[in-house]
Amino acid sequence: MKSVVASLRSSCVVALTLCAVLLLRVHAHAQTDPLPSWNDGPAKNAIIGLVLATTEQSSPKFVPPEARIAAFDQDGTTWVSHPMYTQVVYCLERVAVLAKAKPELKNVEPFKTVLSGNREAMAKLSMKDLEKILAATLTGMSVDDFSTDVNNWITSAKDPRWHRLYTDLVYQPMLEVMQYLRANGYKTYIVTGGGQDFVRVYSDRVYGIPPEQVVGSMGGTKYGYAKDGRPILTKEPKLLLNDNMAGKPEGIHLMIGRRPVAAFGNSTGDQQMLEYTGAGDGARLMMLVLHDDAQREYAYGPAQGLPNTKVGTFTQALYDEAKKKGWTVISMKNDWKRIFAFEQ
Amino acid sequence: MKSVVASLRSSCVVALTLCAVLLLRVHAHAQTDPLPSWNDGPAKNAIIGLVLATTEQSSPKFVPPEARIAAFDQDGTTWVSHPMYTQVVYCLERVAVLAKAKPELKNVEPFKTVLSGNREAMAKLSMKDLEKILAATLTGMSVDDFSTDVNNWITSAKDPRWHRLYTDLVYQPMLEVMQYLRANGYKTYIVTGGGQDFVRVYSDRVYGIPPEQVVGSMGGTKYGYAKDGRPILTKEPKLLLNDNMAGKPEGIHLMIGRRPVAAFGNSTGDQQMLEYTGAGDGARLMMLVLHDDAQREYAYGPAQGLPNTKVGTFTQALYDEAKKKGWTVISMKNDWKRIFAFEQ
């Protein structure tokens, strides 16, 4: 009889301890919402669900820390990219600087059009014209000179709508996802169609992502020596990998050599990265940011109900694929409590 | 008077505590030699000196943890590469497997020569022949199939001299350097002329270096879909970067985007990586492994006093440059107490 009482008492102690532990956990969780800029809903739940499923040791979908890889597209996914990619703005503005050093450019197309400042004419520039501008503004200098120049620009140039630095226009909810994933052992990567060397200049400061975790479109460099004999790497007009569409899984394999567990995008440029991520075993998270908030940011693509087919945007076909494959669409309007850190 | 006594007493306590702490540190250091397979000497001192100079917060040469990058060549630096690179052995052995699937290869050069097993004839194969063999054996399959195949081979094939797995032929002293650097906040990278995808298969298990920290010669891949619709990456016969000589700093910039603080090599293929490393500010360590131990491993290059000019080896010119630039030459014979982990 005594032993039954003892056993009951010990069961009670165990049960009470368990209750206390559980309450503490719920309390701790309630106290520190890891995603405070997100409204409750399926998108927020999907993110928290992935972290719980992959990090709890007892979970059947547990992923060892070294395999916890998350890939974030940049333009339109982690910062504003509308109406023009920030790096394209940089290149166009660099043309004026170039023309000072080489005045003959003023009479050569497409530089003439860019220097005219005629936005309508600039919008009509062909892909070949754009390539000429990219080659002229992104190559030919040392990698160190390029970094210095991008750093000077990105810490001073301002977006015409918000009159703020472009780096102020990162999405606070996505920064929270990055921090939350890192706090749970994930290695976060930028996987962008933009230039790898461009994004590396500010990735650590802005996203907490070090240069070696930036995967982007990659140009070749050439090793040589400066006049004083110092070794120097010069940026060459040679594209090694266009980190866009099919190039994204190719770039991920090249730079990381592992399949991501989570991938975040917003356009057809990210479709293959999401497919590749989703094709792995176990828990996976694929998310697409839908720009449906004309007031606080922009509304374009299927948010406008348009039969959008333009590559590089969120087309109707991509929206349909997301629904079919169970990818989570993030509505900026409904899922994000605030968009920018400066909105308090 | 009382206060003077108290003050003296407290000074004594402080001094005694300091002494105790210092003694404990010296003792701890003596107890846990981080490089037990190294003989005392300039090479061992150079490694320990770099770590102390870059990690002590008060050091004028302190390097913040995120910038602590160390690059290790593989063949001849971290494992045996003589008389033939391990990956070349793999490729030659793969030819026989290929010929089973495609019997017509038996009548086509250079495959015919390889299949003959005539080592003398094989040694005479041209660079173009070798490229054909590499393309046939390293491309055309999915990246997953390639990994599986390399893994099967590397966990079973044996070196003809030691009758051991090739991965048993890693240099224990270099493993200790890697571990010591990592324990001091360094991120260790393999920077090899070998294939990136090849080395990634075993890098984590053998060196404790994850796939994303392997920089090697890089081939392109092509994203597509298997018959069942599953996304698949296929290895293409397209060289993106030959991670050798000038390609090493180029590969480091591409994959890491930072200049290493320490670099380890053994041949002319590593010269530019060491130059590039040495051109940075602050503390730097550049080391070259000299193969001068015919008994325990091999002796070749300047160790034999030969006017060696063959690219890919430790030439006399490289030896002279090392002396001129203050790079540290590691004598396997004198600096290494033991070479392999299996020598007890």
XYZ file of C-alpha atoms in Angstrom:
688
model
C 0.000 0.000 0.000
C 2.776 2.294 0.937
C 4.510 1.632 -2.362
C 1.309 2.444 -4.315
C 1.102 5.791 -2.532
C 4.758 6.405 -3.208
C 4.307 5.478 -6.830
C 1.234 7.753 -7.145
C 3.110 10.540 -5.469
C 6.062 10.109 -7.811
C 3.729 10.015 -10.832
C 2.210 13.257 -9.639
C 5.629 14.824 -9.305
C 6.518 13.721 -12.830
C 3.226 15.038 -14.210
C 3.580 18.355 -12.394
C 7.157 18.730 -13.576
C 6.091 18.037 -17.152
C 3.270 20.602 -16.850
C 5.676 23.166 -15.468
C 8.171 22.540 -18.272
C 5.467 22.796 -20.907
C 4.038 25.973 -19.389
C 7.503 27.481 -19.242
C 8.070 26.645 -22.908
C 4.726 28.117 -23.995
C 5.421 31.151 -21.849
C 8.919 31.566 -23.290
C 7.490 31.219 -26.771
C 4.731 33.761 -26.156
C 7.235 36.163 -24.681
C 9.638 36.041 -27.592
C 7.730 35.870 -30.843
C 10.550 35.204 -33.331
C 8.571 36.853 -36.128
C 6.991 39.987 -34.632
C 6.450 41.691 -37.998
C 4.332 38.804 -39.257
C 0.583 38.513 -38.780
C -0.635 35.131 -37.595
C -1.609 32.975 -40.547
C -0.483 30.150 -42.808
C 2.754 31.837 -43.926
C 4.006 32.503 -40.398
C 2.885 29.024 -39.325
C 4.745 27.414 -42.213
C 8.022 29.049 -41.153
C 7.659 28.146 -37.480
C 6.485 24.668 -38.471
C 9.625 24.054 -40.523
C 11.913 25.147 -37.702
C 10.153 22.942 -35.148
C 10.056 19.936 -37.482
C 13.733 20.149 -38.445
C 15.336 21.100 -35.134
C 13.553 19.013 -32.478
C 15.831 16.007 -31.937
C 12.824 13.693 -31.611
C 11.147 14.880 -34.814
C 10.993 12.355 -37.668
C 11.970 15.250 -39.940
C 14.980 16.320 -37.871
C 17.782 17.815 -39.994
C 21.345 17.832 -38.609
C 22.692 21.376 -38.165
C 25.259 21.122 -40.976
C 22.500 20.404 -43.516
C 20.291 23.328 -42.462
C 20.617 25.556 -45.504
C 18.208 28.365 -46.389
C 18.384 30.289 -49.674
C 16.952 33.786 -50.150
C 16.547 35.506 -53.467
C 17.194 39.228 -53.028
C 15.369 41.473 -55.534
C 11.687 41.545 -54.626
C 12.212 38.933 -51.885
C 14.390 40.686 -49.313
C 14.282 44.250 -50.634
C 12.388 46.505 -53.050
C 13.219 45.840 -56.703
C 10.453 47.830 -58.368
C 10.324 49.641 -60.754
C 14.042 48.996 -61.368
C 16.625 46.624 -59.849
C 18.919 48.593 -57.538
C 22.027 47.266 -59.249
C 20.730 48.499 -62.623
C 20.271 51.960 -61.081
C 23.897 51.737 -59.923
C 25.100 50.789 -63.410
C 23.144 53.588 -65.092
C 24.508 56.137 -62.624
C 28.041 54.786 -63.122
C 27.785 55.605 -66.847
C 27.964 59.331 -66.010
C 31.120 58.731 -63.943
C 32.619 56.682 -66.772
C 31.825 59.395 -69.314
C 33.861 61.876 -67.282
C 36.931 59.678 -67.686
C 36.120 58.742 -71.282
C 34.245 61.695 -72.872
C 34.051 59.830 -76.201
C 31.311 57.639 -74.674
C 28.899 60.588 -74.957
C 28.573 59.915 -78.678
C 28.379 56.121 -78.491
C 25.166 54.154 -77.997
C 23.809 52.921 -75.642
C 25.787 55.294 -73.378
C 24.436 58.339 -75.270
C 20.855 57.359 -74.423
C 21.702 56.701 -70.771
C 23.493 60.053 -70.486
C 20.518 61.842 -72.051
C 18.517 60.977 -68.930
C 15.499 60.298 -71.181
C 13.758 57.577 -69.138
C 11.407 56.649 -71.985
C 14.301 56.047 -74.363
C 16.196 54.168 -71.626
C 13.257 51.832 -71.052
C 13.505 50.836 -74.719
C 17.153 49.746 -74.510
C 17.645 46.176 -75.704
C 19.154 43.324 -73.670
C 22.307 43.701 -75.789
C 22.487 47.395 -74.888
C 22.094 46.529 -71.220
C 24.884 43.948 -71.478
C 27.183 46.628 -72.899
C 26.336 48.891 -69.970
C 26.912 46.110 -67.428
C 30.255 45.180 -69.014
C 31.390 48.814 -69.023
C 30.352 49.534 -65.446
C 30.999 46.214 -63.677
C 34.289 45.070 -65.210
C 37.777 46.314 -65.977
C 38.614 47.473 -62.445
C 40.220 45.607 -59.549
C 37.854 43.775 -57.223
C 38.952 46.100 -54.400
C 38.239 49.274 -56.402
C 34.845 47.876 -57.357
C 33.968 47.131 -53.721
C 34.998 50.625 -52.649
C 32.911 52.218 -55.376
C 29.804 50.124 -54.644
C 30.207 50.851 -50.954
C 30.386 54.607 -51.586
C 27.274 54.445 -53.729
C 25.158 52.139 -51.578
C 25.821 54.237 -48.473
C 24.701 57.455 -50.176
C 22.338 56.901 -53.149
C 18.651 57.167 -52.337
C 15.471 55.652 -53.690
C 13.292 58.319 -55.357
C 10.007 57.254 -53.705
C 11.031 56.887 -50.063
C 14.075 59.192 -50.177
C 15.976 56.589 -48.226
C 19.061 54.457 -48.756
C 18.304 51.363 -50.800
C 19.526 49.244 -47.886
C 16.771 50.799 -45.725
C 14.278 49.207 -48.114
C 14.914 45.654 -46.968
C 11.838 43.835 -45.724
C 11.827 43.633 -41.932
C 9.765 40.390 -41.918
C 12.396 38.658 -44.062
C 15.216 39.878 -41.806
C 13.301 38.269 -38.941
C 13.048 34.977 -40.851
C 16.819 35.032 -41.469
C 17.564 35.723 -37.797
C 15.074 33.094 -36.631
C 16.562 30.461 -38.931
C 20.125 31.318 -37.882
C 19.134 31.168 -34.209
C 18.025 27.617 -34.996
C 21.268 26.507 -36.586
C 20.469 27.362 -40.195
C 23.088 28.811 -42.508
C 21.416 31.582 -44.508
C 22.471 32.321 -48.083
C 21.546 35.026 -50.559
C 20.956 33.401 -53.963
C 20.453 36.305 -56.327
C 20.404 36.992 -60.041
C 22.303 40.171 -59.135
C 26.071 40.380 -59.193
C 27.794 38.327 -56.519
C 30.503 40.943 -55.987
C 27.900 43.724 -55.751
C 25.777 42.102 -53.045
C 28.797 40.954 -51.038
C 29.696 44.583 -50.342
C 26.736 45.082 -47.970
C 25.371 41.578 -47.287
C 26.968 41.188 -43.875
C 25.943 44.618 -42.621
C 22.409 44.483 -44.011
C 21.440 40.808 -43.776
C 24.032 39.383 -41.387
C 25.147 37.177 -44.283
C 28.931 37.004 -44.840
C 30.405 37.324 -48.355
C 31.097 33.598 -48.649
C 27.355 32.965 -48.280
C 26.361 35.168 -51.213
C 25.623 33.268 -54.417
C 24.979 35.536 -57.382
C 25.680 36.006 -61.048
C 29.401 35.447 -61.295
C 31.914 37.127 -63.530
C 35.431 35.881 -64.071
C 38.440 37.670 -62.607
C 42.018 37.725 -63.840
C 44.968 37.428 -61.506
C 47.876 39.725 -62.306
C 50.251 42.262 -60.804
C 49.989 46.016 -60.273
C 52.867 48.293 -61.321
C 54.389 47.971 -57.852
C 54.325 44.186 -58.123
C 51.369 43.777 -55.778
C 49.010 40.921 -56.790
C 45.700 42.177 -58.139
C 42.413 40.586 -59.248
C 40.725 42.375 -62.141
C 37.050 41.931 -63.004
C 36.713 40.466 -66.489
C 33.793 40.811 -68.933
C 33.290 37.033 -68.818
C 30.115 35.579 -67.333
C 30.807 32.316 -65.494
C 27.241 31.734 -64.348
C 23.982 33.639 -64.780
C 22.408 32.936 -61.395
C 18.857 33.125 -62.597
C 16.174 30.529 -63.350
C 17.988 27.209 -64.086
C 21.187 29.033 -63.070
C 20.012 29.188 -59.448
C 20.169 25.461 -58.659
C 23.378 25.350 -60.720
C 24.807 28.216 -58.655
C 23.699 26.575 -55.417
C 25.441 23.355 -56.381
C 28.586 25.244 -57.391
C 28.821 27.441 -54.305
C 27.220 25.322 -51.567
C 27.149 21.753 -52.833
C 24.038 20.955 -50.774
C 20.315 21.202 -51.457
C 18.566 23.912 -49.398
C 15.914 22.948 -46.868
C 14.125 26.279 -47.368
C 14.020 28.666 -50.323
C 12.415 32.088 -50.690
C 11.718 33.850 -53.961
C 9.226 36.077 -55.722
C 9.493 35.541 -59.470
C 10.007 33.137 -62.347
C 13.735 33.648 -61.767
C 13.301 31.637 -58.539
C 11.065 28.856 -59.849
C 13.835 26.302 -60.467
C 15.435 27.029 -57.081
C 12.118 26.281 -55.393
C 11.587 23.135 -57.462
C 15.102 21.933 -56.632
C 14.585 22.644 -52.938
C 11.225 20.882 -52.932
C 12.635 17.780 -54.621
C 14.650 16.863 -51.513
C 13.478 14.386 -48.894
C 12.030 15.332 -45.516
C 10.728 18.713 -44.432
C 11.071 21.494 -46.990
C 9.763 25.037 -47.178
C 9.230 26.921 -50.417
C 7.871 30.465 -50.240
C 7.054 33.189 -52.759
C 6.544 36.845 -51.881
C 3.506 38.301 -53.629
C 3.661 42.051 -54.175
C 0.037 42.942 -53.504
C 0.400 46.052 -51.379
C 0.263 49.125 -53.610
C -0.099 51.358 -50.578
C 2.877 50.318 -48.480
C 5.050 48.974 -51.341
C 3.866 47.924 -54.823
C 1.262 45.683 -56.420
C 2.224 43.852 -59.579
C 1.899 40.403 -61.126
C -1.049 38.157 -60.289
C -1.969 40.466 -57.416
C -3.403 42.774 -60.061
C -5.267 39.917 -61.694
C -3.230 40.477 -64.847
C -2.276 37.649 -67.195
C 1.358 38.510 -66.511
C 3.805 36.497 -68.582
C 6.925 38.625 -68.249
C 9.929 36.599 -67.127
C 11.501 37.908 -63.928
C 8.159 38.693 -62.332
C 5.518 36.714 -60.457
C 3.582 35.370 -63.437
C 0.163 33.756 -63.299
C 1.808 30.463 -64.331
C 4.152 30.655 -61.335
C 1.210 31.411 -59.061
C -0.593 28.354 -60.414
C 2.504 26.169 -59.948
C 2.853 27.382 -56.362
C -0.737 26.399 -55.622
C -0.273 23.016 -57.308
C 2.980 22.185 -55.511
C 1.970 23.467 -52.105
C 4.445 26.338 -52.049
C 3.418 29.058 -49.623
C 2.565 32.434 -51.116
C 3.318 35.347 -48.789
C 0.869 38.216 -49.189
C 2.740 41.396 -48.276
C -0.607 43.023 -47.600
C -2.024 40.377 -45.288
C 0.978 38.538 -43.856
C 3.241 41.442 -43.023
C 2.419 43.665 -40.059
C 5.076 46.065 -41.190
C 7.289 46.060 -44.239
C 10.270 48.262 -43.366
C 12.189 48.675 -40.120
C 11.662 52.463 -40.299
C 7.871 52.062 -40.038
C 7.348 52.216 -36.294
C 49.371 51.370 9.279
C 46.602 48.848 9.281
C 45.474 49.972 5.872
C 49.028 49.614 4.458
C 49.152 46.043 5.747
C 45.728 45.384 4.272
C 46.800 46.915 0.989
C 50.010 44.880 0.930
C 48.095 41.782 1.767
C 45.614 42.447 -1.029
C 48.471 43.148 -3.489
C 49.983 39.834 -2.507
C 46.687 38.104 -3.118
C 46.408 39.756 -6.538
C 49.994 38.829 -7.427
C 49.556 35.258 -6.239
C 46.317 34.933 -8.179
C 48.001 36.271 -11.307
C 50.879 33.836 -10.849
C 48.459 30.976 -10.398
C 46.529 31.960 -13.509
C 49.711 32.271 -15.549
C 51.033 28.951 -14.262
C 47.725 27.309 -15.049
C 47.831 28.694 -18.586
C 51.406 27.559 -19.162
C 50.515 24.216 -17.649
C 47.372 23.895 -19.768
C 49.396 24.784 -22.841
C 52.128 22.259 -22.004
C 49.518 19.617 -21.349
C 47.646 20.115 -24.576
C 50.160 20.628 -27.348
C 47.875 21.522 -30.262
C 50.383 20.095 -32.748
C 51.660 16.836 -31.212
C 52.857 15.398 -34.543
C 55.168 18.364 -35.132
C 58.731 18.569 -33.930
C 59.673 21.839 -32.274
C 61.171 24.214 -34.802
C 60.502 27.234 -37.012
C 57.557 25.653 -38.853
C 55.647 24.724 -35.690
C 56.518 28.097 -34.154
C 55.243 29.945 -37.210
C 51.830 28.261 -36.933
C 51.464 28.873 -33.200
C 52.783 32.413 -33.660
C 50.101 33.204 -36.231
C 47.323 31.915 -33.998
C 48.529 33.888 -30.975
C 49.056 37.079 -33.019
C 45.637 36.971 -34.676
C 43.426 35.767 -31.828
C 44.654 37.610 -28.715
C 42.291 40.571 -28.389
C 45.168 42.847 -27.302
C 47.435 41.898 -30.212
C 48.132 44.651 -32.779
C 47.616 41.948 -35.421
C 44.269 40.743 -34.045
C 41.939 39.463 -36.779
C 38.176 39.362 -36.106
C 36.807 35.795 -36.231
C 34.824 36.303 -39.430
C 38.010 37.194 -41.342
C 40.003 34.181 -40.115
C 40.277 32.203 -43.335
C 42.834 29.464 -43.954
C 43.307 27.803 -47.359
C 44.830 24.351 -47.833
C 45.874 22.895 -51.131
C 45.180 19.147 -51.120
C 47.465 17.090 -53.397
C 50.898 16.918 -51.803
C 49.846 19.309 -49.031
C 47.228 17.381 -47.062
C 47.612 13.925 -48.616
C 49.945 11.870 -50.785
C 49.824 12.832 -54.464
C 52.876 10.949 -55.718
C 53.480 9.329 -58.159
C 49.943 10.053 -59.435
C 47.105 12.293 -58.254
C 44.418 10.180 -56.593
C 41.692 11.672 -58.756
C 43.621 10.694 -61.899
C 43.794 7.121 -60.568
C 40.010 7.283 -60.119
C 39.507 8.513 -63.678
C 41.767 5.840 -65.165
C 39.966 3.116 -63.222
C 36.607 4.535 -64.287
C 37.574 3.996 -67.941
C 37.250 0.221 -67.449
C 33.756 0.684 -65.995
C 32.834 2.956 -68.891
C 34.119 0.432 -71.435
C 31.745 -2.174 -70.034
C 28.794 0.055 -70.839
C 30.290 1.277 -74.135
C 32.447 -1.553 -75.579
C 33.274 0.565 -78.643
C 35.649 2.602 -76.435
C 38.084 -0.316 -76.459
C 39.119 0.628 -79.982
C 39.267 4.395 -79.477
C 42.301 6.305 -78.195
C 43.177 7.338 -75.545
C 40.825 4.806 -73.911
C 42.513 1.907 -75.727
C 45.861 2.787 -74.126
C 44.319 3.166 -70.668
C 42.534 -0.180 -70.994
C 45.766 -1.880 -72.091
C 47.117 -1.276 -68.597
C 50.515 -0.457 -70.137
C 51.818 2.086 -67.599
C 54.652 3.198 -69.864
C 52.267 4.028 -72.691
C 49.866 5.696 -70.247
C 52.632 7.939 -68.935
C 53.078 9.244 -72.478
C 49.450 10.358 -72.909
C 49.175 14.013 -73.896
C 47.297 16.698 -71.980
C 44.610 16.525 -74.675
C 44.273 12.777 -74.132
C 43.957 13.352 -70.401
C 41.244 15.962 -70.981
C 39.281 13.426 -73.041
C 39.561 10.928 -70.182
C 38.472 13.508 -67.600
C 35.493 14.583 -69.720
C 34.406 10.976 -70.227
C 34.745 9.975 -66.586
C 33.729 13.144 -64.734
C 30.789 14.441 -66.783
C 27.524 13.299 -68.298
C 26.040 11.856 -65.102
C 23.887 13.495 -62.421
C 25.756 15.109 -59.538
C 24.145 12.585 -57.176
C 25.246 9.577 -59.248
C 28.752 11.022 -59.422
C 28.908 11.464 -55.633
C 27.710 7.908 -55.057
C 30.303 6.530 -57.447
C 33.189 8.524 -55.971
C 32.090 7.502 -52.494
C 32.052 3.826 -53.438
C 35.532 4.124 -54.926
C 37.178 6.236 -52.240
C 35.935 3.912 -49.492
C 37.379 0.823 -51.205
C 40.261 1.591 -53.606
C 43.736 1.241 -52.134
C 47.108 2.814 -52.718
C 49.590 0.266 -54.142
C 52.487 1.189 -51.807
C 50.763 1.270 -48.412
C 47.814 -0.999 -49.308
C 45.562 1.451 -47.535
C 42.627 3.651 -48.485
C 43.744 6.899 -50.103
C 41.965 8.781 -47.321
C 44.266 7.036 -44.809
C 47.152 8.786 -46.544
C 46.297 12.252 -45.267
C 49.067 13.934 -43.309
C 48.345 13.826 -39.592
C 50.341 17.036 -38.918
C 48.157 18.958 -41.382
C 44.965 17.584 -39.811
C 46.278 18.946 -36.517
C 46.875 22.377 -38.079
C 43.303 22.404 -39.408
C 41.860 21.431 -36.025
C 44.059 23.942 -34.190
C 43.020 26.759 -36.522
C 39.332 25.856 -36.246
C 39.585 25.710 -32.461
C 40.809 29.291 -32.728
C 37.918 30.552 -34.818
C 39.417 29.982 -38.263
C 37.304 28.753 -41.133
C 39.342 26.135 -42.995
C 39.007 25.692 -46.746
C 40.406 23.183 -49.199
C 41.628 25.071 -52.294
C 42.594 22.356 -54.736
C 43.366 21.981 -58.409
C 41.355 18.758 -58.128
C 37.665 18.577 -58.945
C 35.443 20.424 -56.484
C 32.701 17.788 -56.693
C 35.232 14.975 -56.189
C 36.785 16.354 -53.008
C 33.429 17.376 -51.528
C 32.423 13.712 -51.315
C 34.874 13.000 -48.462
C 36.072 16.426 -47.255
C 33.834 16.554 -44.197
C 34.615 13.031 -43.047
C 38.356 13.246 -43.720
C 39.242 16.880 -42.998
C 36.224 18.135 -41.045
C 35.678 20.567 -43.929
C 32.069 20.811 -45.172
C 31.311 20.775 -48.921
C 30.656 24.519 -49.055
C 34.254 25.090 -47.931
C 35.813 23.140 -50.776
C 37.141 25.284 -53.633
C 38.355 23.252 -56.581
C 38.378 23.078 -60.335
C 34.770 23.684 -61.244
C 32.745 22.212 -64.045
C 29.379 23.516 -65.154
C 26.172 21.649 -64.442
C 22.891 21.709 -66.339
C 19.552 21.844 -64.595
C 16.857 19.647 -66.122
C 14.264 17.002 -65.307
C 14.462 13.221 -65.042
C 11.844 11.061 -66.792
C 9.678 11.113 -63.679
C 9.770 14.913 -63.619
C 12.222 15.117 -60.728
C 14.709 18.022 -61.040
C 18.209 16.856 -61.821
C 21.639 18.496 -62.158
C 23.867 16.935 -64.808
C 27.634 17.425 -64.898
C 28.619 19.156 -68.135
C 31.956 18.977 -69.983
C 32.401 22.730 -69.469
C 35.235 24.032 -67.303
C 34.175 27.137 -65.372
C 37.456 27.601 -63.517
C 40.745 25.714 -63.463
C 41.627 26.135 -59.795
C 45.345 26.020 -60.308
C 48.110 28.647 -60.326
C 46.440 32.022 -61.137
C 43.120 30.157 -60.898
C 43.580 29.688 -57.140
C 43.242 33.341 -56.101
C 40.485 33.653 -58.727
C 38.708 30.645 -57.214
C 39.163 32.014 -53.696
C 37.610 35.320 -54.723
C 34.743 33.543 -56.454
C 33.936 31.102 -53.672
C 34.950 32.977 -50.515
C 35.238 36.634 -51.452
C 37.898 37.236 -48.784
C 41.684 37.003 -48.747
C 43.021 34.132 -46.622
C 45.145 34.871 -43.557
C 47.013 31.587 -43.962
C 47.705 29.441 -47.016
C 49.376 26.041 -47.340
C 50.696 24.535 -50.547
C 53.503 22.432 -51.975
C 53.955 23.276 -55.647
C 53.981 25.920 -58.366
C 50.215 25.390 -58.562
C 50.009 27.128 -55.164
C 52.436 29.982 -55.790
C 49.818 32.598 -56.712
C 47.599 31.618 -53.778
C 50.520 32.198 -51.422
C 51.425 35.503 -53.098
C 47.803 36.661 -52.859
C 47.597 35.641 -49.213
C 50.888 37.379 -48.423
C 49.796 40.618 -50.100
C 47.216 41.299 -47.372
C 47.846 43.555 -44.377
C 48.633 42.317 -40.872
C 49.722 38.854 -39.844
C 49.910 36.286 -42.625
C 51.264 32.764 -42.833
C 52.420 31.144 -46.053
C 53.749 27.580 -45.894
C 55.041 25.065 -48.413
C 55.383 21.344 -47.759
C 58.724 20.003 -48.999
C 58.709 16.304 -49.861
C 62.138 15.333 -48.577
C 61.394 12.078 -46.823
C 61.972 9.177 -49.206
C 61.754 6.724 -46.352
C 58.430 7.633 -44.789
C 56.844 9.204 -47.906
C 58.664 10.516 -51.005
C 61.514 12.857 -51.883
C 61.178 14.946 -55.014
C 61.746 18.513 -56.191
C 64.473 20.651 -54.634
C 64.846 18.097 -51.834
C 66.767 16.019 -54.351
C 68.885 19.004 -55.335
C 67.536 18.709 -58.872
C 67.005 21.715 -61.140
C 63.325 20.807 -61.213
C 61.289 23.023 -63.533
C 58.178 20.893 -63.978
C 55.006 22.849 -63.290
C 52.856 21.305 -60.567
C 55.838 20.368 -58.436
C 58.047 22.169 -55.946
C 60.525 23.718 -58.379
C 63.835 25.285 -57.463
C 62.394 28.654 -58.528
C 59.521 28.245 -56.056
C 61.980 27.283 -53.336
C 63.979 30.439 -54.068
C 60.837 32.596 -54.029
C 59.821 31.101 -50.699
C 63.188 32.006 -49.198
C 63.016 35.529 -50.672
C 59.476 36.220 -49.448
C 59.826 34.659 -46.038
C 57.417 31.819 -46.684
C 57.977 28.900 -44.333
C 59.127 25.642 -45.892
C 57.962 22.561 -43.993
C 60.452 19.716 -44.144
C 58.484 16.481 -43.866
C 61.647 14.776 -42.690
C 62.566 17.218 -39.944
C 59.332 18.960 -38.982
C 56.966 16.008 -38.822
C 57.213 13.559 -35.937
C 54.856 11.278 -37.756
C 53.257 11.550 -41.154
C 50.186 9.321 -41.047
C 47.676 8.666 -38.282
C 48.259 4.911 -38.629
C 51.920 5.268 -37.607
C 51.697 4.854 -33.861
